[in-house]
Structures are given as C-alpha cells and as structure tokens.
Amino acid sequence: MPHRIFLLTESEFRDPLQNFGDAEFILDWEGAAQLLRLWRNPHLGRSSREGAVLSLGAKNAVAIANIAQKIMTTHLTQAEEERLVNELKLLRFIGDRILPDVLERININELQTVEDIMKYINTLLHDLKYEGFADLQKLAEKLKELKEIVDLEITDAFGRKKRISREDVMDVLGKLLGRYLMKQINVSPIDEIQKRPRGTIKLKETYKSAILSSKSIPPTSVKQEDIMRVKKDRKSLVYLIVDLSQSMQKAVFEGGMSRLDGALLTSLSLYYYFKMLNRRKRKSYDMFKLAVVPITNNPFVVDDDYKMENLLLSAKAKGKTYTVQSVLQAIEHAKKQYNLKGVDVQFTIVTDGMPNVPTYPFKYKTSSDLKRYFNEIDTKTKPETIECLVQLNGIFQNLKREHARNWNVSYFLMGTEALRKREIYSHTKRMLKGITRPILIDPAQIKQLGEQILRESILNA
Amino acid sequence: MLKTELADIITVYQKAREDFKTLVGDTPENYRVLLFLNPEIHISVNRVLESSGTPVAILSAEEITHLRSARFSEFMPIGKETTFNSLPTLIYLSVPNYELSNKQKYTLRVMLVHSFAHAYMNEKSSSNSAQTLAKLYQFDIILKELFQNNAYRLNDLSEKKHMWAWQYYQDLVAVIRLFTEAGIEDFYQPPEDARKYTLFNNFSIEAINVLKERANVARKKHLHDFVEEGFAFYIQRKHIEYLKESKEYSPKEHPKELKGYMAPPIGVISLFLVDKLAVKLQDEKELFEKLFSFKTDLEFFENFTWNEFKDWLSTQKNFHSETVVDSWHTTKSHYTDIWSIYAYGWNLIDNYIKKTYRKKYGTFGQLLDDNPRISSKGYVNADEKKVYVFEVNDHGIGLDQLVILHNHMVLYREDFRTILPAFADIITIKKIGGMHVATLFAVHKIGKQQPLSPYNLPVVTRAVQVSKRKEAYISDLDEEKEQIVVENIDYTYLKKLTQPQRGAIAYLIKEGLYNL
C-alpha cells in the first residue's frame, strides 16, 4: 500500500462539538414584557424551573458518564484521580438523591426564590451532617448551582432559549432595550447638518477639516477634532414623569401586556439609553441625566440603578393621579443639580388621564385666562381635576419665564385617536397652550414610545 | 516538510507495520490513521463516536452543550482508544510531540499495532459489521452536508434570516435518527409533492428518507465487538511480548499512557475467551481463521457453554479486581470507588453476554429492541385531542428536542401546507439519574401572528417527578372543574405503564392542558 501524508487544518476538520446556532440574541418587546413579569412575580415560571432541574440532571448524567470513562482509560496523577473520584461521588449523590427531591418540591410550588433554595440547601446540609456525609464543604459548593433553578428563562424571537439570573435581569433587559432604541434613533437622515443627541454636526465643514488634517482626498479618517459642531455640547437633565395610577392596569394587546408594563419598559429603555450614551464618552460630567419620577401618592425621583431596580420590582398601578406633586418633586430635584446657566431641563410626562389631586399650599401664580375658560364651558370634569390643570399650567408658565435654566415640557397622552374628540384632550390642550402641545400615543404602539419621546423631546427640542 | 517534522512518528509507524508483519504474517492495507496535533478535537471525535455510532454524526444541541460543559470541567477521557471499525478503518490518535522519547515511541508502537489488528480484522472478517459502519459513515456525511447546505441556503434566501434553521435542522437530524433506529416511524413526513413548495419541506423529506435508510442499515449490523476486541487484544499481548524479547525497549512496567488500551474490562474478558478458544484448536493460524469466520459475537460465544461462561465471568472479574487498581491507578485510598466503576463495566458485559447468548441476538437491531432508546406507550384522548406517550431511556432525547418530536408527529398528514406542520401533544417519561420524570409538551392555538420559527410556538411544558407518594399529584384545580375534565379524557389507549406513571400522566393532562 502506498503511504501518503496529508495535512488537514482545523477549518477542514472542525471540532465536532460545535454549536451551529448563531449567538446573537434578539429579544422583542413582548419577550421583554414577559421577562419583566416573570421577574416581578416569583410565583410564575414553574415550568421553567422544572426545565432547569431536568437540564441540571442531564448535565450531571453526561458528566458522570465521562468521568467514569476518564478514570478507566486515562492516565491520571494522584491529585487528579482523587478530584475526579470525589466529583463523581458528589455528582451521583446530587443526581440520585437531591434532584428528584428538588423536582418534587418544585412540582408542589415550593422553591420559588433564591432564599427558598438557600434555606433548602442549609437544612439539607444540616441533615446530612448527622447522616455522616463526608464532603459537606464540597457538596455545599456544588449545591449552589441549584440557584440556577430560579434563573429566568427567556426565548428570543427565533426561539433560542437563554437563562439569566435574577440579579442580572435589569441589566440584560436595559441593555437590550437601550441598544434597540439607539439603533432606532441613530438613523437620522444624512444631509448637510446632522442632528445628534450630543449636538448638531456640520458635515461639509467636518469633511473639509478632515481633508486638511489627513492631507488626502477622500480623507483617510475623521478625527475627533475635525468634527465641526453647530452647537456646543450641552448639559441636559431629563425627567420622565410616568403615570402609575390605577388606569394603567389596562391591557394593551392580546399578549396580556398592561400599560404599566409598557411604561416601565420605556422608562428602563430610556434610562439605559442615556446610561450607555454617557458611557461612550470620556467626559468629567454626564451630558444627559435621566431620572424617572413615578406619579404616585408619594412621588420620588429615581436616579440610580438601585432605585430603578426597586421601582421595577415594586411598581403597582393603583391610586389617583398625582401629577402636580410629581412635577413639583422633579423641579425640586432639578434645581439641586447644577447651578450653571444654560442647563436644559426636559420634563417628559407620560399619562393616560388627567391629574386629580391638587396640592396645597400652592405658591405659583395661576392663569386667570385658563380659569375663565373652565368657568365658561359646560363640563362634566370634576372641580379638583380642573384645579389640578390650573395648577399645572401655573407651574409650567412659571418655568417658561425662568431664565436660569431652559425648561422644556413635553406631554404624552396615552389613548387612541378617538381621544381627540373627548374632553380630556381638549382640556389638556388648553392647559398646555403656549407651553407645548399634547402628543397622542396609541397604547398599542407603546413599543415606539421610547423612540417617540426621544424624537420629540431631545432631538427636536 | 511534513516528512521531516513527522520523521519520528513515521519511523515508529513503519516499525509497527513490520512488527505486525512478523506477528501475523500479513499487514492490513485498507485504513487511515488520523493524528491529532490538537488533542481537544480527538476527544470530541471520540465522544461523538461514543454517543452516536459514527465520528461525523450530528448531535443535538443539548447534547453538545452538556458535553462542552463536561469538557470545561475537565471530565473528558483523554486516553481512550478511538478506532472506527469501518472499511477503511479509521484510526484516531493524539500525538504528544513531533519528537518522541523512547517511552513515547514504545507507547505509540503498541497503540498502532493494536489498531492495525482492528483494521486487519475488518478486512478479513466475514461479518458485515465493517461494511455497515462504512455505510453509516457515508450516510452521516450525506446528512451533514444536507443539513449544512440547507440551513445555509435557507438563511441565504430569506430576508428575515431564519437563524433558527441551524439548530432546528441539527436537532431534527439527531432526534429522528434516534426514532428511526428505535423503529418508531410515527412522526410526520411531508408528502413527496410538498418538496417544491419550500426548502424546509425538501430538507425534511430528504433528511427523513436518508435517516430511515440509515436506520434500516444500522439495525442489520452484526454484533461483533467481542471478536474484534479479542483479536486486537490477542495481537497486542503478543506484540508486547515480542518487544520485550527484542529488547529494543524494555520497560519495567507498561507506560501509563497505555491504560486505555490495557485496563478496560472488555479487553480482559475477550482476550480470555480467545485464549479459551485457542486451546480447542491446533495452531494460531487456525485460531485466526476461526476468528475471521465468525459473523457475530453469538457464533463466538456458542463455542462455550453457559455454565462455563458463568464461571469465567466471575473468576475474571475477581482477577481483574485484584490487579487493575494496583497496576493502573495512583490513588490507593479510593479502592472501592475506583473498582466500582470497573465493576459497572463488568455488569454491562455480563448483561450483554447473557442477552446475546440466551436470546440468540445476532444484530444490533435485536439488541436495540430489547431496550429501545425510545418506545411508544400509546396515547390519551383528551377533548378529542391526542396526547402521545413515549418512554425514553438514558440515551434518549432531552427536553429541548421535544419540540422537534412534537412538530413531526403524525397528526394531520394532509394539512401540511405551511412551513410548520400540525401538532400533536406529547408526554415523555424518562429517567435521568435518580429522577424519573414525566414531561408534557403541548401547543396552544396559534393566533393571528405567524410564528417566526418552529421554536417560537406558544407551548406549555411541565415536568413532574414520577412518584408513588400521593401528595405529589395534588392538583391546583377545584373539584367542579375537575369533574368536567375527567369526562373528556380517555386513557384506554395507553399500554404497559406503572401506576405512578399513570398518575403522573393524569396529573400532567389535568394541570397542563386545562389549568393554563
């Protein structure tokens, strides 16, 4: 037989243990809402927990089979051999004794949170101590894997599954949504002047300057100092004032997603949008700062990760609409931030109704015009609501007159086109006269809310 | 250039061939040796071979994930002998270095001669084993090409990018391979004329046809492992004695790297059986002729009586237990733990011999039918909807693959128009370690929106521990509802299930299908 030698590279002979699927994970809005719901409610997701136990079991079984073969066929050092024997014992113990028990507990709806699991592990270890199980320390380490059970399972648009731990949910979700928003809003038309959140760029001037600095046509690169801006970078405070009143419980589409889910996801996506935007630049201060102010009984300003997480986990759609109080809270917060001139403050209010709890004492000047308007018309609107609208108008007018900062207001009203003919729209429009105009958003289009808010309030402001 | 780099290895290879020539009087001519410079790939090939029968078979995504995680924890066997006994025989070896020490040369020489013995047996044997494996190898290559080209093309053609296709096709092949091998053909196959409508149909039809053919071939493969191993170990022992006599390299003990070639129980017992056979014959030539003439292990075993077997198995097991831990393991304190692994191997051998000898099994298909990887247990009628029940053994499928199974159940054969076939709901019962699990997999009605991928379905999955405990199946449903439900469920089409299994099925149907 003639003997020949061929050389094969790894591209010709691939590692057979390869996953063929693509790694990019695309979570759609409904998926995000589902994830949020699972995160907020530990009672949901039993089948996912069951699946996780099966998966752990299968992984265990594969590991056991391989270790057994390795011990029989591979030369091992003493330390390695002892490690493997110990691993094998632990894995067998977990597979044969612990996992069946865990599965049964999950079936009867125990072990829903990390605390449940830790408690379970501790009692288990305690019992085993008296049984005389040798390697409790190692077993305890291995058992920590059980925490994976309460990880949340998400499925992307193409059906690929991924599990994320509870602590990471906000980050994963926020980044996904924020990045999604960035893709949406960065697609601005290219012409002479390009508007960007950080300022407006003069393209022609930039191009010329790039040619000069790189000394070639077309320029080899555009450096940071070549970029010619129309305006200087600005400092903006953005306040997203979100309605969390009872009416937000309404479902918006078939999927069972509520207005509240939509509002929370939008808040999160905007929060991460700015967080990521700021991280991109090496600046001593953040150009944009976004804070979320929920419209609740005792409004508070959410301006860091911890508060955000708390808001997402605990927000409930209930009670009346305390818009006036929330706006005042936001103003107070904004005034504490910078003492410089020329700071932009953007209030973005998202609500699905009219405010109905006025505040006293009220120190701003109210408009007699508006009062007269409400007196003259025949309306079913309650007097406290009218009082609120007058107060809000007073606050906004006052802000417009103040020159220390540039105050901007945009006002989003959740509802279908039919709302235009209703009192709520005309009243709101009258209240905002001379300040801004109300923008109607269809709740079914809640996915685009973040994008719309950015367009209306940041780019075109 | 290669020749200079591989000079050491080539010398050893040629010496090994000479050795074989002196030992047997002939050399094998139809084989390929693959030397891996990257041992990782060698391990992967070994694992794929182990779990699917050929080194190029497509594994399901879940299997791959678990194997990768085992690799990550360094649980993979590195020294295991990897020979694919087809024609040509494929011999996979890892090479530690280009330049070999004396000990490494010796090790490689012994390994090569062992593998040549396999190759020689494959050429000379009158069994169909080697040819069958060669055919399976071809089938698997075809499937791999089919899968990759179709997934690529589907992605290429569609604007939406059917990214799911990669994993779906992969799982489809892996799962249906199991099904066809186990003789269950109750899954969906699009009609032949659906081929022209979508690429997906075309792929399904093609893949399922090839898989069916593969299964038919695989089931007819002769059981031939003991004859092959017996011969290879016989030659190996002869070779080691020969090397000792020639004094080229005289080790005090065997190099530890030969563990995979010398320690496993199958070598011990098959070598012993060949020795016993040799006693009955005149000379070695006759012995070889006899070994080559065996078509199956059964023919080999039938030279001995069952009483002899029983005796030998226990004495050899004892003998092995006395020596193996001392000679091949470094730890002295874990004797029981290590021996228990070998003892498990002996149990498997015991079972295999018992089965083939007692029940006269000659082919792979017969052995499979004895303990099928997947078996159908009938179905439950729930609200005129059929829920199929399967039992899966250790080597069966995982949870993620259920979706494939699900999509291909025979239900409305005529209705197949879209990319997604019609659905049947299924319950599978499977043992994983100490868990005995019943899993329900059901699909809701699909709404207005067309699913983006076969994975993107509104599914219900539930898994319960099959248990005798009564409190395990407390239903969350209230009494009133339950009564309505019970009227609509018909369990008469279920077969051969234990009472706890039935309990679990009833609970799953109640909980899963109605309590949504």
Short mmCIF file of N, CA, C and O in Angstrom, two decimals, chain A residues 179-266:
data_model
loop_
_atom_site.label_atom_id
_atom_site.label_comp_id
_atom_site.label_asym_id
_atom_site.label_seq_id
_atom_site.Cartn_x
_atom_site.Cartn_y
_atom_site.Cartn_z
N ARG A 179 -30.13 49.47 23.62
CA ARG A 179 -29.43 49.31 22.34
C ARG A 179 -30.42 49.37 21.18
O ARG A 179 -30.15 49.96 20.14
N TYR A 180 -31.57 48.77 21.42
CA TYR A 180 -32.63 48.79 20.41
C TYR A 180 -33.01 50.24 20.09
O TYR A 180 -33.12 50.64 18.94
N LEU A 181 -33.14 51.03 21.14
CA LEU A 181 -33.51 52.42 20.99
C LEU A 181 -32.41 53.19 20.26
O LEU A 181 -32.68 54.03 19.40
N MET A 182 -31.19 52.86 20.60
CA MET A 182 -30.07 53.54 19.94
C MET A 182 -30.08 53.29 18.45
O MET A 182 -29.79 54.17 17.65
N LYS A 183 -30.41 52.04 18.09
CA LYS A 183 -30.46 51.72 16.67
C LYS A 183 -31.56 52.53 16.00
O LYS A 183 -31.41 53.00 14.89
N GLN A 184 -32.69 52.67 16.68
CA GLN A 184 -33.81 53.39 16.09
C GLN A 184 -33.46 54.86 15.87
O GLN A 184 -33.72 55.41 14.82
N ILE A 185 -32.92 55.46 16.89
CA ILE A 185 -32.81 56.91 16.86
C ILE A 185 -31.54 57.38 16.17
O ILE A 185 -31.43 58.51 15.75
N ASN A 186 -30.57 56.50 16.00
CA ASN A 186 -29.36 56.93 15.32
C ASN A 186 -29.51 57.00 13.82
O ASN A 186 -28.65 57.50 13.12
N VAL A 187 -30.64 56.49 13.33
CA VAL A 187 -30.83 56.50 11.89
C VAL A 187 -31.41 57.86 11.50
O VAL A 187 -32.57 57.99 11.20
N SER A 188 -30.59 58.87 11.54
CA SER A 188 -31.09 60.18 11.12
C SER A 188 -30.62 60.43 9.68
O SER A 188 -29.59 59.91 9.27
N PRO A 189 -31.40 61.18 8.90
CA PRO A 189 -31.02 61.39 7.51
C PRO A 189 -29.69 62.14 7.40
O PRO A 189 -29.40 63.01 8.21
N ILE A 190 -28.94 61.75 6.42
CA ILE A 190 -27.64 62.39 6.27
C ILE A 190 -27.77 63.53 5.29
O ILE A 190 -28.08 63.35 4.11
N ASP A 191 -27.61 64.73 5.74
CA ASP A 191 -27.52 65.87 4.83
C ASP A 191 -26.50 66.83 5.41
O ASP A 191 -25.65 66.43 6.20
N GLU A 192 -26.60 68.06 5.03
CA GLU A 192 -25.54 68.96 5.45
C GLU A 192 -25.41 69.02 6.97
O GLU A 192 -24.31 68.96 7.52
N ILE A 193 -26.53 69.11 7.61
CA ILE A 193 -26.47 69.19 9.07
C ILE A 193 -27.05 67.92 9.66
O ILE A 193 -28.13 67.49 9.30
N GLN A 194 -26.26 67.32 10.51
CA GLN A 194 -26.72 66.07 11.09
C GLN A 194 -26.98 66.28 12.57
O GLN A 194 -26.10 66.74 13.29
N LYS A 195 -28.20 65.97 12.95
CA LYS A 195 -28.53 66.18 14.36
C LYS A 195 -28.22 64.93 15.15
O LYS A 195 -28.61 63.83 14.76
N ARG A 196 -27.53 65.15 16.20
CA ARG A 196 -27.20 64.04 17.09
C ARG A 196 -27.57 64.47 18.50
O ARG A 196 -27.58 65.66 18.79
N PRO A 197 -27.84 63.54 19.37
CA PRO A 197 -28.18 63.94 20.74
C PRO A 197 -27.12 64.83 21.38
O PRO A 197 -27.42 65.68 22.19
N ARG A 198 -25.86 64.65 20.99
CA ARG A 198 -24.82 65.44 21.64
C ARG A 198 -24.60 66.79 20.95
O ARG A 198 -23.72 67.55 21.32
N GLY A 199 -25.35 67.09 19.95
CA GLY A 199 -25.16 68.37 19.26
C GLY A 199 -25.35 68.18 17.78
O GLY A 199 -25.54 67.06 17.31
N THR A 200 -25.32 69.27 17.04
CA THR A 200 -25.55 69.17 15.61
C THR A 200 -24.23 69.33 14.88
O THR A 200 -23.47 70.26 15.15
N ILE A 201 -23.97 68.43 13.95
CA ILE A 201 -22.67 68.43 13.27
C ILE A 201 -22.81 69.03 11.88
O ILE A 201 -23.75 68.70 11.15
N LYS A 202 -21.87 69.91 11.53
CA LYS A 202 -21.84 70.42 10.16
C LYS A 202 -21.00 69.49 9.33
O LYS A 202 -19.78 69.38 9.51
N LEU A 203 -21.66 68.81 8.36
CA LEU A 203 -20.94 67.75 7.66
C LEU A 203 -19.88 68.30 6.71
O LEU A 203 -18.76 67.80 6.67
N LYS A 204 -20.24 69.34 5.96
CA LYS A 204 -19.29 69.86 4.97
C LYS A 204 -18.02 70.36 5.63
O LYS A 204 -16.91 70.06 5.20
N GLU A 205 -18.21 71.15 6.69
CA GLU A 205 -17.05 71.70 7.40
C GLU A 205 -16.19 70.58 7.96
O GLU A 205 -14.97 70.62 7.89
N THR A 206 -16.88 69.60 8.48
CA THR A 206 -16.16 68.47 9.06
C THR A 206 -15.32 67.77 7.99
O THR A 206 -14.16 67.44 8.20
N TYR A 207 -15.91 67.61 6.82
CA TYR A 207 -15.25 66.93 5.72
C TYR A 207 -14.01 67.70 5.27
O TYR A 207 -12.93 67.14 5.11
N LYS A 208 -14.21 69.02 5.14
CA LYS A 208 -13.08 69.87 4.74
C LYS A 208 -11.94 69.75 5.73
O LYS A 208 -10.78 69.56 5.35
N SER A 209 -12.30 69.87 6.97
CA SER A 209 -11.28 69.83 8.01
C SER A 209 -10.56 68.48 8.02
O SER A 209 -9.34 68.41 8.20
N ALA A 210 -11.32 67.43 7.75
CA ALA A 210 -10.71 66.10 7.72
C ALA A 210 -9.73 65.98 6.56
O ALA A 210 -8.65 65.40 6.70
N ILE A 211 -10.09 66.58 5.42
CA ILE A 211 -9.18 66.56 4.26
C ILE A 211 -7.89 67.27 4.61
O ILE A 211 -6.78 66.79 4.33
N LEU A 212 -8.03 68.43 5.26
CA LEU A 212 -6.84 69.21 5.61
C LEU A 212 -5.93 68.45 6.59
O LEU A 212 -4.72 68.44 6.43
N SER A 213 -6.54 67.85 7.55
CA SER A 213 -5.70 67.20 8.57
C SER A 213 -5.09 65.90 8.08
O SER A 213 -3.98 65.55 8.46
N SER A 214 -5.82 65.17 7.20
CA SER A 214 -5.23 63.90 6.76
C SER A 214 -4.51 64.05 5.42
O SER A 214 -3.85 63.13 4.96
N LYS A 215 -4.63 65.22 4.80
CA LYS A 215 -3.93 65.55 3.56
C LYS A 215 -4.19 64.56 2.44
O LYS A 215 -3.28 64.15 1.72
N SER A 216 -5.40 64.09 2.31
CA SER A 216 -5.72 63.24 1.16
C SER A 216 -7.22 63.36 0.86
O SER A 216 -8.01 63.67 1.74
N ILE A 217 -7.52 63.16 -0.42
CA ILE A 217 -8.93 63.17 -0.82
C ILE A 217 -9.28 61.79 -1.36
O ILE A 217 -8.62 61.33 -2.29
N PRO A 218 -10.27 61.11 -0.91
CA PRO A 218 -11.05 61.43 0.29
C PRO A 218 -10.22 61.25 1.56
O PRO A 218 -9.20 60.56 1.52
N PRO A 219 -10.62 61.86 2.63
CA PRO A 219 -9.83 61.78 3.86
C PRO A 219 -9.75 60.34 4.37
O PRO A 219 -10.72 59.59 4.24
N THR A 220 -8.58 60.00 4.89
CA THR A 220 -8.43 58.61 5.35
C THR A 220 -9.21 58.37 6.63
O THR A 220 -9.68 57.28 6.88
N SER A 221 -9.32 59.41 7.46
CA SER A 221 -10.07 59.22 8.69
C SER A 221 -10.64 60.55 9.15
O SER A 221 -10.15 61.60 8.77
N VAL A 222 -11.67 60.48 9.97
CA VAL A 222 -12.21 61.70 10.55
C VAL A 222 -11.89 61.67 12.04
O VAL A 222 -12.34 60.80 12.77
N LYS A 223 -11.05 62.66 12.42
CA LYS A 223 -10.64 62.64 13.82
C LYS A 223 -11.65 63.42 14.65
O LYS A 223 -12.46 64.19 14.14
N GLN A 224 -11.53 63.22 15.95
CA GLN A 224 -12.46 63.88 16.86
C GLN A 224 -12.42 65.40 16.68
O GLN A 224 -13.44 66.07 16.64
N GLU A 225 -11.19 65.95 16.51
CA GLU A 225 -11.08 67.42 16.44
C GLU A 225 -11.56 67.97 15.09
O GLU A 225 -11.76 69.17 14.96
N ASP A 226 -11.75 67.09 14.11
CA ASP A 226 -12.25 67.55 12.82
C ASP A 226 -13.75 67.86 12.87
O ASP A 226 -14.26 68.62 12.05
N ILE A 227 -14.43 67.22 13.79
CA ILE A 227 -15.88 67.33 13.79
C ILE A 227 -16.32 68.74 14.17
O ILE A 227 -15.96 69.25 15.22
N MET A 228 -17.03 69.39 13.26
CA MET A 228 -17.48 70.76 13.50
C MET A 228 -18.92 70.74 13.97
O MET A 228 -19.79 70.19 13.28
N ARG A 229 -19.12 71.35 15.09
CA ARG A 229 -20.47 71.32 15.64
C ARG A 229 -21.14 72.66 15.49
O ARG A 229 -20.49 73.70 15.50
N VAL A 230 -22.42 72.64 15.33
CA VAL A 230 -23.18 73.87 15.29
C VAL A 230 -23.29 74.45 16.70
O VAL A 230 -23.01 75.59 16.96
N LYS A 231 -23.67 73.56 17.59
CA LYS A 231 -23.83 74.00 18.98
C LYS A 231 -22.76 73.33 19.83
O LYS A 231 -22.19 72.32 19.48
N LYS A 232 -22.54 73.89 20.95
CA LYS A 232 -21.65 73.23 21.89
C LYS A 232 -22.40 72.11 22.57
O LYS A 232 -23.62 72.08 22.60
N ASP A 233 -21.64 71.18 23.14
CA ASP A 233 -22.27 70.11 23.90
C ASP A 233 -23.11 70.71 25.01
O ASP A 233 -22.78 71.76 25.55
N ARG A 234 -24.15 70.03 25.30
CA ARG A 234 -25.00 70.62 26.33
C ARG A 234 -25.12 69.72 27.54
O ARG A 234 -24.74 68.55 27.52
N LYS A 235 -25.64 70.32 28.57
CA LYS A 235 -25.94 69.55 29.77
C LYS A 235 -27.44 69.49 29.89
O LYS A 235 -28.10 70.52 29.95
N SER A 236 -27.95 68.29 29.91
CA SER A 236 -29.39 68.17 29.97
C SER A 236 -29.81 67.28 31.12
O SER A 236 -29.19 66.26 31.39
N LEU A 237 -30.86 67.72 31.77
CA LEU A 237 -31.49 66.85 32.76
C LEU A 237 -32.83 66.44 32.16
O LEU A 237 -33.59 67.29 31.72
N VAL A 238 -33.06 65.17 32.13
CA VAL A 238 -34.31 64.69 31.56
C VAL A 238 -35.12 64.03 32.66
O VAL A 238 -34.60 63.17 33.38
N TYR A 239 -36.34 64.46 32.81
CA TYR A 239 -37.21 63.83 33.81
C TYR A 239 -38.36 63.15 33.10
O TYR A 239 -39.12 63.79 32.39
N LEU A 240 -38.43 61.87 33.29
CA LEU A 240 -39.53 61.12 32.72
C LEU A 240 -40.56 60.92 33.82
O LEU A 240 -40.30 60.22 34.81
N ILE A 241 -41.67 61.61 33.68
CA ILE A 241 -42.68 61.54 34.73
C ILE A 241 -43.76 60.58 34.29
O ILE A 241 -44.49 60.84 33.33
N VAL A 242 -43.81 59.42 34.93
CA VAL A 242 -44.63 58.32 34.42
C VAL A 242 -45.83 58.07 35.32
O VAL A 242 -45.70 57.94 36.53
N ASP A 243 -46.95 57.96 34.69
CA ASP A 243 -48.19 57.69 35.39
C ASP A 243 -48.22 56.26 35.91
O ASP A 243 -47.97 55.31 35.17
N LEU A 244 -48.47 56.10 37.20
CA LEU A 244 -48.66 54.75 37.74
C LEU A 244 -50.01 54.63 38.44
O LEU A 244 -50.16 53.93 39.42
N SER A 245 -51.00 55.37 37.91
CA SER A 245 -52.30 55.33 38.57
C SER A 245 -53.07 54.08 38.15
O SER A 245 -52.60 53.30 37.32
N GLN A 246 -54.23 53.93 38.73
CA GLN A 246 -54.98 52.69 38.55
C GLN A 246 -55.27 52.35 37.09
O GLN A 246 -55.23 51.19 36.69
N SER A 247 -55.55 53.41 36.32
CA SER A 247 -55.96 53.16 34.93
C SER A 247 -54.85 52.49 34.11
O SER A 247 -55.11 51.91 33.07
N MET A 248 -53.63 52.55 34.60
CA MET A 248 -52.52 51.95 33.85
C MET A 248 -52.55 50.43 33.87
O MET A 248 -51.75 49.77 33.24
N GLN A 249 -53.49 49.87 34.63
CA GLN A 249 -53.59 48.41 34.66
C GLN A 249 -54.13 47.83 33.36
O GLN A 249 -53.96 46.65 33.09
N LYS A 250 -54.82 48.67 32.59
CA LYS A 250 -55.46 48.17 31.37
C LYS A 250 -54.48 47.42 30.46
O LYS A 250 -53.34 47.84 30.31
N ALA A 251 -55.00 46.34 29.87
CA ALA A 251 -54.15 45.57 28.97
C ALA A 251 -54.08 46.29 27.62
O ALA A 251 -55.03 46.92 27.20
N VAL A 252 -52.94 46.21 26.97
CA VAL A 252 -52.82 46.89 25.69
C VAL A 252 -52.89 46.00 24.48
O VAL A 252 -53.37 46.39 23.45
N PHE A 253 -52.35 44.81 24.55
CA PHE A 253 -52.64 43.90 23.45
C PHE A 253 -52.99 42.51 23.93
O PHE A 253 -53.06 42.26 25.11
N GLU A 254 -53.13 41.64 22.92
CA GLU A 254 -53.53 40.26 23.20
C GLU A 254 -52.59 39.60 24.20
O GLU A 254 -53.01 38.84 25.04
N GLY A 255 -51.32 39.88 24.07
CA GLY A 255 -50.32 39.22 24.89
C GLY A 255 -50.53 39.42 26.38
O GLY A 255 -49.85 38.82 27.19
N GLY A 256 -51.45 40.28 26.75
CA GLY A 256 -51.73 40.49 28.16
C GLY A 256 -50.78 41.50 28.78
O GLY A 256 -50.64 41.60 29.99
N MET A 257 -50.09 42.25 27.93
CA MET A 257 -49.19 43.25 28.46
C MET A 257 -50.01 44.47 28.89
O MET A 257 -50.91 44.91 28.20
N SER A 258 -49.71 45.02 30.07
CA SER A 258 -50.50 46.15 30.54
C SER A 258 -49.78 47.45 30.19
O SER A 258 -48.61 47.45 29.83
N ARG A 259 -50.53 48.57 30.32
CA ARG A 259 -49.91 49.87 30.10
C ARG A 259 -48.74 50.07 31.05
O ARG A 259 -47.74 50.68 30.72
N LEU A 260 -48.92 49.53 32.27
CA LEU A 260 -47.86 49.66 33.27
C LEU A 260 -46.57 49.01 32.78
O LEU A 260 -45.49 49.61 32.85
N ASP A 261 -46.70 47.78 32.25
CA ASP A 261 -45.52 47.10 31.72
C ASP A 261 -44.84 47.97 30.68
O ASP A 261 -43.62 48.13 30.67
N GLY A 262 -45.67 48.52 29.79
CA GLY A 262 -45.13 49.36 28.72
C GLY A 262 -44.40 50.56 29.28
O GLY A 262 -43.30 50.89 28.86
N ALA A 263 -45.03 51.21 30.28
CA ALA A 263 -44.42 52.41 30.85
C ALA A 263 -43.11 52.06 31.55
O ALA A 263 -42.11 52.77 31.41
N LEU A 264 -43.10 50.95 32.27
CA LEU A 264 -41.89 50.57 32.99
C LEU A 264 -40.76 50.22 32.02
O LEU A 264 -39.61 50.62 32.20
N LEU A 265 -41.12 49.48 30.97
CA LEU A 265 -40.10 49.10 29.99
C LEU A 265 -39.56 50.34 29.29
O LEU A 265 -38.36 50.43 29.02
N THR A 266 -40.45 51.27 28.99
CA THR A 266 -40.00 52.50 28.35
C THR A 266 -39.04 53.27 29.27
O THR A 266 -37.99 53.74 28.84
#
